[in-house]
Tab-separated table of C-alpha atoms and ligand atoms in Angstrom:
chain	number	residue	atom	x	y	z
X	1	MET	CA	-27.483	-27.185	-14.454
X	2	LYS	CA	-23.921	-28.041	-13.439
X	3	GLU	CA	-23.166	-29.406	-9.978
X	4	ILE	CA	-19.925	-29.428	-7.999
X	5	PHE	CA	-19.841	-33.213	-7.869
X	6	ASP	CA	-20.522	-33.898	-11.547
X	7	ASN	CA	-17.785	-35.600	-13.551
X	8	TYR	CA	-15.612	-33.062	-15.371
X	9	GLN	CA	-13.022	-33.364	-18.114
X	10	PHE	CA	-9.785	-31.608	-17.174
X	11	GLY	CA	-7.424	-32.128	-20.102
X	12	LYS	CA	-7.190	-35.898	-20.462
X	13	PHE	CA	-8.359	-36.493	-16.888
X	14	ASN	CA	-11.911	-37.368	-15.984
X	15	ILE	CA	-12.306	-35.923	-12.501
X	16	LYS	CA	-15.004	-36.453	-9.879
X	17	SER	CA	-15.654	-32.836	-8.908
X	18	CYS	CA	-14.844	-29.335	-10.117
X	19	ILE	CA	-12.826	-28.597	-6.973
X	20	ILE	CA	-9.068	-28.431	-7.310
X	21	ARG	CA	-7.062	-28.546	-4.108
X	22	SER	CA	-4.192	-26.066	-4.256
X	23	GLY	CA	-1.268	-26.722	-1.953
X	24	LEU	CA	0.026	-24.139	0.481
X	25	TRP	CA	3.233	-24.559	2.452
X	26	GLU	CA	4.372	-27.794	4.020
X	27	SER	CA	4.314	-28.154	7.792
X	28	GLU	CA	5.470	-31.687	8.385
X	29	ASN	CA	8.721	-33.357	7.608
X	30	GLY	CA	9.888	-36.634	8.958
X	31	PRO	CA	13.398	-37.790	9.795
X	32	GLN	CA	16.039	-36.838	7.255
X	33	LYS	CA	13.560	-34.511	5.551
X	34	SER	CA	11.462	-37.373	4.266
X	35	LEU	CA	7.700	-37.162	3.832
X	36	SER	CA	6.194	-37.945	7.210
X	37	PRO	CA	3.284	-40.328	7.852
X	38	LYS	CA	1.139	-37.236	8.594
X	39	ILE	CA	1.687	-35.981	5.056
X	40	PHE	CA	0.583	-39.343	3.642
X	41	GLU	CA	-2.495	-39.234	5.902
X	42	ARG	CA	-3.375	-35.740	4.682
X	43	TYR	CA	-3.079	-36.679	1.018
X	44	GLU	CA	-5.068	-39.861	1.567
X	45	SER	CA	-7.792	-37.840	3.228
X	46	LEU	CA	-7.839	-35.453	0.276
X	47	ALA	CA	-7.876	-38.241	-2.315
X	48	LYS	CA	-10.701	-40.270	-0.806
X	49	ASN	CA	-13.035	-37.344	-0.163
X	50	ASN	CA	-14.217	-36.221	-3.599
X	51	VAL	CA	-11.569	-33.719	-4.606
X	52	GLY	CA	-11.220	-33.486	-8.411
X	53	LEU	CA	-7.484	-32.894	-8.627
X	54	ILE	CA	-4.717	-32.458	-6.061
X	55	ILE	CA	-1.916	-29.958	-6.482
X	56	SER	CA	1.003	-30.507	-4.116
X	57	GLU	CA	2.377	-28.041	-1.613
X	58	LEU	CA	4.965	-25.748	-3.071
X	59	ILE	CA	8.141	-27.418	-4.319
X	60	SER	CA	11.005	-25.000	-4.639
X	61	LEU	CA	13.058	-25.047	-7.815
X	62	TYR	CA	16.057	-23.769	-5.848
X	63	THR	CA	17.230	-25.152	-2.523
X	64	HIS	CA	18.110	-21.725	-1.101
X	65	ASP	CA	14.698	-20.299	-2.133
X	66	ARG	CA	12.685	-22.515	0.210
X	67	PHE	CA	9.641	-20.861	1.717
X	68	SER	CA	9.400	-22.477	5.097
X	69	ASP	CA	11.575	-24.685	7.280
X	70	TYR	CA	9.766	-27.694	5.895
X	71	SER	CA	9.346	-26.847	2.216
X	72	TYR	CA	10.182	-29.443	-0.332
X	73	TYR	CA	12.887	-28.719	-2.806
X	74	ILE	CA	13.345	-30.422	-6.114
X	75	ASN	CA	17.006	-31.237	-5.532
X	76	SER	CA	16.366	-33.273	-2.402
X	77	PRO	CA	18.104	-36.656	-2.807
X	78	TYR	CA	14.933	-38.310	-1.491
X	79	PHE	CA	12.546	-36.552	-3.877
X	80	ILE	CA	11.764	-39.259	-6.432
X	81	LYS	CA	11.572	-42.159	-3.993
X	82	GLU	CA	9.377	-40.291	-1.501
X	83	PHE	CA	6.998	-38.695	-3.964
X	84	LYS	CA	6.638	-41.886	-5.988
X	85	SER	CA	5.101	-43.517	-2.908
X	86	LEU	CA	2.828	-40.503	-2.402
X	87	THR	CA	1.582	-40.355	-6.011
X	88	GLU	CA	0.990	-44.130	-6.044
X	89	MET	CA	-1.130	-43.840	-2.915
X	90	VAL	CA	-3.193	-40.960	-4.396
X	91	HIS	CA	-3.674	-42.876	-7.662
X	92	GLU	CA	-5.254	-45.757	-5.755
X	93	TYR	CA	-8.223	-43.391	-5.317
X	94	GLU	CA	-8.227	-42.516	-9.059
X	95	VAL	CA	-7.391	-38.884	-8.406
X	96	PRO	CA	-4.766	-37.089	-10.532
X	97	ILE	CA	-2.007	-35.227	-8.745
X	98	PHE	CA	0.160	-32.356	-10.013
X	99	ALA	CA	3.369	-30.967	-8.502
X	100	GLN	CA	3.538	-27.244	-7.826
X	101	LEU	CA	6.956	-25.885	-8.844
X	102	GLY	CA	8.143	-22.307	-8.410
X	103	PHE	CA	10.748	-19.834	-7.300
X	104	ILE	CA	10.600	-16.264	-6.041
X	105	ASN	CA	14.123	-14.911	-5.817
X	106	CYS	CA	16.332	-15.214	-8.838
X	107	ASN	CA	19.839	-16.329	-7.841
X	108	VAL	CA	21.402	-18.097	-10.817
X	109	ASN	CA	24.841	-18.349	-12.363
X	110	GLY	CA	26.424	-17.146	-9.108
X	111	LYS	CA	24.432	-13.886	-9.073
X	112	GLN	CA	22.055	-12.852	-6.277
X	113	MET	CA	18.546	-11.356	-6.262
X	114	MET	CA	18.450	-10.489	-9.920
X	115	GLU	CA	15.771	-8.291	-11.400
X	116	VAL	CA	13.951	-9.174	-14.623
X	117	ASN	CA	15.798	-6.508	-16.605
X	118	ASP	CA	19.211	-7.785	-15.440
X	119	LEU	CA	18.857	-11.333	-16.746
X	120	THR	CA	21.296	-12.255	-19.491
X	121	ILE	CA	20.359	-14.800	-22.144
X	122	GLU	CA	22.659	-17.215	-20.325
X	123	ASP	CA	20.658	-16.663	-17.109
X	124	ILE	CA	17.394	-17.335	-18.957
X	125	ARG	CA	18.828	-20.561	-20.393
X	126	LYS	CA	19.941	-21.603	-16.894
X	127	ILE	CA	16.451	-21.045	-15.469
X	128	GLN	CA	14.921	-22.981	-18.365
X	129	ALA	CA	17.397	-25.852	-17.933
X	130	ASP	CA	16.587	-25.993	-14.208
X	131	TYR	CA	12.860	-26.232	-14.983
X	132	VAL	CA	13.531	-29.089	-17.402
X	133	MET	CA	15.536	-31.009	-14.774
X	134	GLY	CA	12.793	-30.340	-12.223
X	135	ALA	CA	10.067	-31.512	-14.588
X	136	LYS	CA	11.981	-34.723	-15.306
X	137	LYS	CA	12.126	-35.512	-11.586
X	138	ILE	CA	8.455	-34.713	-11.222
X	139	ALA	CA	7.584	-37.053	-14.105
X	140	PHE	CA	9.797	-39.833	-12.689
X	141	SER	CA	7.973	-39.417	-9.367
X	142	GLY	CA	4.656	-40.385	-10.935
X	143	PHE	CA	2.937	-36.984	-10.959
X	144	ASP	CA	0.350	-36.500	-13.717
X	145	GLY	CA	1.093	-32.846	-14.227
X	146	ILE	CA	3.050	-29.837	-13.134
X	147	GLN	CA	1.736	-26.514	-11.910
X	148	LEU	CA	4.137	-23.863	-13.174
X	149	ASN	CA	3.851	-20.922	-10.871
X	150	PHE	CA	3.761	-18.037	-13.348
X	151	GLY	CA	1.480	-16.058	-11.014
X	152	ASN	CA	1.409	-14.217	-7.652
X	153	ASN	CA	4.850	-12.754	-6.944
X	154	TYR	CA	6.840	-15.685	-8.302
X	155	PHE	CA	9.727	-14.639	-10.492
X	156	PRO	CA	8.293	-15.904	-13.835
X	157	SER	CA	5.175	-13.765	-13.207
X	158	ARG	CA	7.387	-10.702	-12.917
X	159	VAL	CA	8.944	-11.524	-16.287
X	160	MET	CA	5.472	-11.267	-17.884
X	161	ASP	CA	4.522	-8.093	-15.995
X	162	PRO	CA	4.569	-5.085	-18.386
X	163	PHE	CA	5.484	-2.730	-15.529
X	164	GLU	CA	8.401	-4.808	-14.321
X	165	ASN	CA	9.746	-6.057	-17.641
X	166	GLN	CA	11.353	-3.123	-19.459
X	167	ARG	CA	13.733	-5.236	-21.520
X	168	GLU	CA	14.486	-4.229	-25.072
X	169	ASP	CA	15.491	-7.642	-26.417
X	170	GLU	CA	13.324	-10.557	-27.579
X	171	TYR	CA	12.321	-11.228	-23.932
X	172	GLY	CA	10.748	-7.803	-23.403
X	173	GLY	CA	8.546	-5.242	-25.080
X	174	ASN	CA	5.384	-6.664	-26.643
X	175	THR	CA	3.227	-9.214	-24.843
X	176	TYR	CA	4.547	-12.228	-26.747
X	177	ASN	CA	8.142	-11.312	-25.930
X	178	ARG	CA	7.338	-11.016	-22.216
X	179	VAL	CA	5.752	-14.485	-22.268
X	180	ARG	CA	8.535	-15.980	-24.412
X	181	MET	CA	10.735	-17.239	-21.539
X	182	ASN	CA	7.781	-19.082	-20.013
X	183	ILE	CA	6.435	-20.606	-23.235
X	184	GLU	CA	9.918	-21.865	-24.006
X	185	ILE	CA	9.866	-23.569	-20.581
X	186	ILE	CA	6.491	-25.159	-21.376
X	187	LYS	CA	7.644	-26.415	-24.772
X	188	LEU	CA	10.886	-27.845	-23.387
X	189	ILE	CA	8.981	-29.737	-20.687
X	190	LYS	CA	6.506	-31.036	-23.270
X	191	LYS	CA	9.344	-32.369	-25.391
X	192	ILE	CA	10.721	-34.607	-22.670
X	193	THR	CA	7.739	-35.512	-20.461
X	194	GLY	CA	4.073	-36.351	-20.857
X	195	LEU	CA	3.129	-34.045	-17.969
X	196	HIS	CA	-0.018	-31.927	-18.119
X	197	ILE	CA	1.175	-28.305	-17.929
X	198	HIS	CA	-0.965	-26.180	-15.642
X	199	CYS	CA	0.045	-22.496	-15.459
X	200	ARG	CA	-0.838	-20.129	-12.674
X	201	VAL	CA	-1.287	-16.655	-14.200
X	202	ASN	CA	-2.023	-13.205	-12.757
X	203	LEU	CA	-4.572	-10.627	-13.641
X	204	TYR	CA	-2.151	-7.691	-13.871
X	205	LYS	CA	-3.175	-4.042	-13.844
X	206	ASP	CA	-3.847	-4.109	-17.595
X	207	PHE	CA	-6.873	-6.378	-18.198
X	208	ASP	CA	-6.399	-6.683	-21.980
X	209	ASP	CA	-2.693	-7.402	-21.771
X	210	SER	CA	-3.372	-10.041	-19.099
X	211	LEU	CA	-5.958	-11.630	-21.367
X	212	GLU	CA	-3.447	-11.679	-24.210
X	213	ILE	CA	-0.908	-13.411	-21.921
X	214	CYS	CA	-3.457	-16.156	-21.229
X	215	ARG	CA	-4.242	-16.518	-24.939
X	216	ILE	CA	-0.550	-16.824	-25.801
X	217	LEU	CA	0.030	-19.466	-23.120
X	218	ALA	CA	-3.011	-21.449	-24.314
X	219	GLU	CA	-1.855	-21.245	-27.942
X	220	ASN	CA	1.625	-22.379	-26.952
X	221	SER	CA	1.025	-25.724	-25.303
X	222	ALA	CA	-0.269	-24.836	-21.821
X	223	ASP	CA	-2.912	-27.470	-20.966
X	224	SER	CA	-4.808	-25.463	-18.354
X	225	LEU	CA	-4.663	-22.120	-16.551
X	226	GLN	CA	-5.316	-20.965	-13.014
X	227	ILE	CA	-6.230	-17.317	-12.639
X	228	THR	CA	-4.865	-15.461	-9.665
X	229	LYS	CA	-3.453	-12.072	-8.662
X	230	PHE	CA	-0.174	-10.660	-7.400
X	231	LEU	CA	-1.260	-11.134	-3.798
X	232	SER	CA	-3.359	-14.021	-2.619
X	233	PRO	CA	-6.866	-13.672	-4.155
X	234	GLN	CA	-8.241	-14.071	-0.638
X	235	TYR	CA	-7.433	-10.386	-0.022
X	236	PHE	CA	-9.297	-9.305	-3.092
X	237	ARG	CA	-12.381	-11.292	-2.329
X	238	LYS	CA	-12.918	-9.106	0.745
X	239	SER	CA	-13.602	-6.196	-1.578
X	240	LEU	CA	-16.608	-6.646	-3.840
X	241	SER	CA	-15.168	-4.687	-6.768
X	242	ASN	CA	-11.933	-6.672	-6.746
X	243	GLU	CA	-13.826	-9.911	-6.370
X	244	ASN	CA	-15.904	-9.120	-9.424
X	245	MET	CA	-12.835	-8.086	-11.386
X	246	LEU	CA	-11.157	-11.455	-10.858
X	247	VAL	CA	-14.339	-13.359	-11.678
X	248	ASP	CA	-14.909	-11.229	-14.796
X	249	PHE	CA	-11.364	-11.825	-15.919
X	250	ALA	CA	-11.495	-15.596	-15.386
X	251	ASP	CA	-14.852	-15.670	-17.185
X	252	LYS	CA	-13.388	-13.815	-20.171
X	253	VAL	CA	-10.293	-16.045	-20.288
X	254	ALA	CA	-12.473	-19.173	-20.172
X	255	GLU	CA	-14.559	-17.781	-23.044
X	256	GLU	CA	-11.470	-17.100	-25.171
X	257	VAL	CA	-9.337	-20.212	-24.676
X	258	SER	CA	-10.177	-23.842	-25.296
X	259	ILE	CA	-8.358	-25.286	-22.259
X	260	PRO	CA	-9.686	-25.614	-18.677
X	261	VAL	CA	-9.589	-22.433	-16.606
X	262	VAL	CA	-9.485	-22.547	-12.806
X	263	LEU	CA	-10.405	-19.627	-10.586
X	264	GLY	CA	-8.569	-19.610	-7.288
X	265	GLY	CA	-9.125	-18.151	-3.901
X	266	GLY	CA	-11.741	-17.306	-1.354
X	267	PHE	CA	-14.706	-19.567	-2.162
X	268	SER	CA	-16.091	-21.066	0.984
X	269	ASN	CA	-19.539	-22.544	0.367
X	270	MET	CA	-21.405	-24.747	-2.083
X	271	ASP	CA	-23.945	-22.112	-3.052
X	272	SER	CA	-21.405	-19.559	-4.259
X	273	ILE	CA	-19.482	-22.211	-6.214
X	274	ASN	CA	-22.620	-23.606	-7.857
X	275	LYS	CA	-23.660	-20.064	-8.755
X	276	LEU	CA	-20.271	-19.323	-10.307
X	277	ILE	CA	-20.031	-22.464	-12.448
X	278	ASN	CA	-23.577	-21.920	-13.723
X	279	SER	CA	-23.360	-18.201	-14.427
X	280	THR	CA	-19.882	-17.918	-16.001
X	281	ASN	CA	-17.638	-19.873	-18.381
X	282	VAL	CA	-15.451	-20.936	-15.449
X	283	ASN	CA	-15.812	-24.641	-14.629
X	284	PHE	CA	-13.134	-25.179	-12.005
X	285	ILE	CA	-12.517	-23.699	-8.566
X	286	SER	CA	-9.341	-23.994	-6.597
X	287	MET	CA	-9.458	-24.096	-2.795
X	288	GLN	CA	-6.580	-24.044	-0.380
X	289	ARG	CA	-7.262	-23.025	3.212
X	290	PRO	CA	-10.551	-24.960	3.591
X	291	PHE	CA	-8.485	-28.117	2.983
X	292	VAL	CA	-5.906	-26.992	5.533
X	293	ARG	CA	-8.713	-26.761	8.071
X	294	ASN	CA	-10.255	-30.094	7.075
X	295	PRO	CA	-8.876	-32.170	4.180
X	296	GLY	CA	-12.049	-34.268	4.004
X	297	PHE	CA	-14.787	-31.602	4.022
X	298	LEU	CA	-15.994	-32.247	0.463
X	299	SER	CA	-17.525	-35.608	1.337
X	300	LYS	CA	-19.636	-33.892	3.992
X	301	TRP	CA	-20.779	-31.309	1.419
X	302	LYS	CA	-21.654	-34.065	-1.027
X	303	GLU	CA	-23.578	-36.059	1.560
X	304	ASN	CA	-25.526	-33.056	2.900
X	305	GLY	CA	-26.122	-31.302	-0.424
X	306	TYR	CA	-24.957	-28.039	1.117
X	307	GLY	CA	-21.932	-26.848	3.026
X	308	GLU	CA	-19.787	-24.029	4.310
X	309	SER	CA	-16.049	-24.280	4.918
X	310	GLU	CA	-14.966	-24.410	8.578
X	311	CYS	CA	-11.975	-22.199	7.771
X	312	LYS	CA	-12.240	-18.817	9.519
X	313	THR	CA	-10.042	-17.147	6.841
X	314	CYS	CA	-7.756	-15.759	9.546
X	315	ASN	CA	-4.834	-16.503	7.195
X	316	ASN	CA	-2.486	-17.565	9.983
X	317	CYS	CA	-1.514	-20.722	8.105
X	318	TYR	CA	-0.475	-18.536	5.170
X	319	TRP	CA	1.621	-16.144	7.241
X	320	LYS	CA	3.171	-18.906	9.329
X	321	LYS	CA	3.863	-20.774	6.103
X	322	GLU	CA	2.279	-23.956	7.372
X	323	SER	CA	-0.177	-26.380	5.907
X	324	LYS	CA	-1.925	-26.933	9.203
X	325	CYS	CA	-4.724	-25.000	10.836
X	326	LEU	CA	-3.645	-22.902	13.800
X	327	ILE	CA	-7.156	-22.236	15.098
X	328	LYS	CA	-8.642	-24.606	17.685
E	401	SF4	S1	-5.249	-21.076	10.185
E	401	SF4	FE1	-6.995	-19.713	9.696
E	401	SF4	S2	-6.944	-19.500	7.436
E	401	SF4	FE2	-5.661	-21.245	7.973
E	401	SF4	S3	-7.044	-23.005	7.809
E	401	SF4	FE3	-7.070	-22.370	9.955
E	401	SF4	S4	-8.827	-20.984	10.076
E	401	SF4	FE4	-8.327	-21.196	7.903
C-alpha cells in the first residue's frame, strides 16, 4: 500500500512525498522587480513542510508575454542572481526545485500574434533558440529541472494540437511531426544543460493521438510528464465524466511510458490522493491552489494522518493572476 509521505523516485531525485507543488502566478515583487522577502518566506514554507518537488511560478519566455504585473520573465537582468539565492535556500531542505517556463502569444522575428500554421522555419528556430537561452539561465540559477509548458493553452501545446496544426511540412501532419518542434527543444536543452526536463501535456480531444504524443515525448528525452487539459483541470474535476477521463488518460500514459507521470488539478484531500495512487499507475499528484491558501498544509496532513485542503476552490487567485489567497 503506497502512502503520500513515502519516499518516491522522481527521475534521479529521491523525494519525500508524492505531492508536487505547481506554481501559479506571482503576486509579490520587491523593489526593482527583485524577489521579495515574502517570496522567500513562501518557498521556505513549502520546502520545509513535506512537499516532494517544487515547481516555480510561471516564468515568461518573452518579456511582453507576461501574465500578471508581477510575473517573472527570463530576460530580467536580476534573474540569475535572485533565483540562485532562492534555489540555494530550497536546497537546504533537500527539496528539488524546477522552473516553469512558457509563453502563450507568439510574437517572434518582429511578427505579432502568429498562428501555428503561419510559423516559418526561421520562426521555429527563433523559438527554439530562445528556449535554449532560457534553459541556460535556469541552469545557471541552480534549478534542478525545467517544466516546459507544452500544455493548457500555451503556444507549444497548440503546435501539437491536431485541430490547430494544419501544416503540410515536417512540423505538421502526423503526430510525430506535430511534436517535432517540442522534441527538438528538449534535445537542445539536454545537450547544453543537465536539467531534468518535465513536460506539461494536454489530453486533447483525440485520446489515442494524445497518448501517442506522450509516448513520443517520453521516447525523445523527456524525463517526466504532467497531464493536464486545455483549461485548468479544476474545471473538469467538477464534472464526474471529465474527471474520470483525465484520470483514465493519466493512468494509461503511466502504464505506457517508463518515466514519472504527474496528474494535476483538483485533488483536495488525503483520502482521494491515497485512493488514486493505489488504484492507478499514477504515482504523483500536482497541487496548486491548496498551497496558495496555505504553503505548509502538508505537514499538518502528515501529523494528523488525514487532511482536507482549506482552499475553497473559488478560483479567484487564478483569475486575478495572483499567488495569494483572496479569501479571508
Ligand atoms: S483564492 Fe480561492 S482558489 Fe485561490 S487559494 Fe484562496 S480559496 Fe483557493
